[in-house]
Structures are given as C-alpha cells and as structure tokens.
C-alpha atoms as one frame of an Amber mdcrd trajectory, in Angstrom:
protein
   0.243   0.152  -0.089   1.056   3.450  -1.330  -0.030   5.408   1.573  -0.095
   9.936   0.944  -0.332  12.129   4.019  -2.915  14.575   3.788  -3.368  17.986
   6.180  -7.303  18.350   6.951  -7.674  21.917   7.877 -11.313  22.525   9.438
 -12.214  26.335  10.201 -15.553  27.506  11.372 -17.026  30.511  10.468 -19.940
  33.192  11.584 -21.531  32.845   8.245 -21.076  31.140   5.198 -19.735  34.237
   3.054 -16.678  34.406   5.335 -16.152  30.452   4.512 -16.407  31.399   0.688
 -14.154  33.663   0.793 -11.587  31.691   2.165 -12.308  28.805   0.115 -11.521
  31.141  -2.836  -8.353  32.459  -1.543  -7.333  28.555  -0.955  -8.859  27.825
  -4.870  -6.418  30.624  -5.777  -3.482  29.317  -4.465  -4.148  26.305  -6.928
  -5.587  28.554  -9.506  -3.461  31.191  -9.816  -0.491  30.533  -7.723  -0.132
  27.860  -8.945   1.168  25.982  -5.771  -1.095  23.340  -4.775  -1.204  20.568
  -7.232  -3.923  18.563  -5.206  -6.750  19.793  -2.953 -10.124  18.802  -2.108
 -12.402  21.400  -0.153 -16.286  21.825   0.636 -17.798  24.718   2.224 -20.556
  23.542   4.570 -23.480  25.732   5.828 -25.780  24.551   8.717 -29.175  25.491
   7.950 -32.231  26.515   9.958 -33.489  23.125  10.938 -29.959  22.454  11.649
 -29.020  20.152   9.212 -25.603  20.393   6.867 -25.930  21.364   3.534 -22.944
  21.203   1.192 -22.672  24.855  -0.678 -19.550  24.695  -2.426 -17.005  22.066
  -3.184 -13.756  21.632  -5.096 -12.225  17.821  -6.237  -8.701  17.943  -7.856
  -9.053  15.498 -10.551  -5.379  14.500 -10.127  -6.520  12.952  -6.818  -9.792
  10.862  -5.938 -11.979  13.549  -6.934 -11.754  12.815 -10.453 -11.487   9.046
 -10.355 -15.387   8.619 -11.429 -16.018  12.061 -12.836 -18.760  12.505 -10.044
 -16.968  14.952  -8.120 -16.396  13.001  -4.605 -13.519  13.419  -3.140 -11.785
  13.371   0.334 -13.254  16.655   1.912 -16.927  15.980   0.752 -16.191  12.424
   2.118 -15.273  13.658   5.351 -18.327  15.727   5.472 -20.362  12.863   5.253
 -18.932  11.023   7.410 -19.501  13.733   9.850 -22.327  14.283   8.881 -24.176
  11.192   7.402 -27.202  13.064   5.752 -25.505  15.975   4.544 -26.890  17.710
   1.213 -25.429  19.123  -1.744 -27.535  21.556  -2.817 -31.175  20.897  -2.427
 -30.674  17.365  -2.816 -29.124  14.406  -0.026 -25.659  13.739  -1.581 -26.404
   9.694  -1.245 -29.469  10.001  -3.248 -28.638   7.614  -5.799 -27.520   3.783
  -4.851 -24.547   3.914  -7.155 -23.513   7.449  -6.032 -24.153   6.243  -2.343
 -22.122   3.472  -2.530 -19.214   5.521  -4.511 -19.722   8.365  -1.641 -19.551
   5.283   1.250 -16.322   3.997  -0.627 -14.340   7.605  -0.195 -15.667   8.610
   3.090 -15.029   5.341   4.594 -11.401   5.652   3.321 -11.172   9.378   5.010
 -12.398   8.181   8.166  -9.957   5.263   8.274  -6.830   7.461   7.932  -7.757
   9.385  10.805  -8.367   8.260  14.540 -11.581   8.089  16.324 -10.455  10.866
  18.377  -9.356  13.168  15.870 -12.625  12.693  13.870 -14.812  13.438  16.908
 -12.735  16.563  17.277 -13.323  17.746  14.057 -17.490  17.156  13.942 -17.576
  18.842  17.421 -15.424  21.874  15.788 -17.649  21.993  13.010 -20.885  21.939
  15.019 -19.682  25.270  16.533 -20.394  27.615  13.984 -22.980  28.650  11.341
 -20.529  27.500   8.510 -17.690  25.702   8.210 -14.781  24.927   5.290 -13.289
  21.612   5.149  -9.811  21.441   2.975  -7.882  18.339   2.634  -4.375  18.999
   0.908  -1.269  17.702   0.357   1.020  18.000   3.824   3.808  20.009   2.432
   1.152  22.946   1.396  -0.178  22.941   5.048   1.096  26.206   6.326  -0.038
  28.121   3.122  -3.568  26.586   3.346  -3.854  27.645   6.795  -2.652  31.496
   6.146  -5.701  31.407   3.181  -8.057  30.492   5.747  -7.823  33.735   7.896
 -11.360  34.475   8.317 -12.232  31.393  10.247 -12.975  31.832  13.939 -11.579
  28.516  15.185  -9.287  26.375  12.978  -8.027  23.333  13.588  -5.737  20.756
  11.582  -5.167  17.159  11.228  -3.264  14.666   9.378  -5.046  11.956   7.592
  -3.374   8.784   5.657  -4.953   7.488   2.651  -4.169   4.853  -0.414  -5.290
   6.926  -3.120  -5.020   4.214  -5.687  -7.241   1.456  -3.243  -9.952   4.596
  -2.697 -10.280   4.636  -7.022 -10.009   0.820  -6.944 -12.944   0.594  -4.125
 -14.859   3.756  -5.662 -14.697   2.178  -9.261 -15.836  -1.097  -7.884 -18.870
   0.433  -6.194 -19.738   2.097  -9.053 -21.865  -0.278 -11.150 -21.665   2.000
 -14.534 -17.593   1.455 -14.332 -15.946  -0.976 -16.574 -12.972  -1.959 -14.580
 -13.576  -5.916 -14.639
C-alpha cells in the first residue's frame, strides 16, 4: 500500500460568506499561484433546521475527486462521515444507489485515515459554527492553506493518511457503471 499523507483543515465561520471567501483564497493558491497540485475542499452551511448542506466544493482531478467524474473527493467524504445526512445543494448527497456506494467508499477511506479522537474533535469543531470550510491538501502545503483560512473563528488541523489507488479501486467497484472488470 502506498499511503499519501494529507492535512485536513477545518475552519469554523460566523457565516457562509466568510467561509466562501476563504475557499476562494485557497482555490487561488491552486489556480492563480499554481502552488497546490491537489486538494479537495467543501464549504458547509448549517441550515435553520440544523441540517448541514454543502454549498460549494472542489475536488482536484489528479486525486480521488476526479476518479469517477462524480466529484467526490476526500473533503466531501469527510463531511459525509461527520454529517451522514449532509445535502449538496437541495438534495441528499447519497441520493442514488451508485452515488451512495461511491460516496460511502470515499467516506470510509477518509475516516479510516484518521483516529476516532481526531474525527470526533473535527465534528465538534464544525458543530460550533454556522458555516465551515473543510480543506484536504497535500501535507507540504499546510502552512499556505492555513494562512488563507484567515476568516475562520476557529481553525483545526489534523493529519489524514490515505491510499489514493485503493480508494480509486473501491470507488470504481462500488459504481456499477464502471467497466473495470
């Protein structure tokens, strides 16, 4: 197994606009500055009914997010692991059987790469605000990502180890439309 080491950053924000602004700054590291080769990010919002909705997300095609073209990366998988009934836009993320199976495979790997204690801390951290930003990036870019999450009222970082090739295999086998054997 070839494990990659990622850093998970979770920022808590007073509102979704502040989280989106930092999301854009992190994205600029990738798009404009060309500094991040691969990252996943998800902006989440706590609705009035206390449910969590993903309002913006990014999965880099060179990592898990582009594996199936379904836009499911480690950040989205982590959000779903922490908030199993999270919604994307207006609908539940795991709305279809195939989509749910792929999402489950990615979420399983995202949680397996972290300790239960770290997962619990991240979930409690996100519970504290009205909005959040979850960024999963390569470990050597941690300081730059952390710097761009400047609007966060609280910021936590944890290490995540994942075997990207195994995630890809599991996600493809969970998707009945894939033709891998």
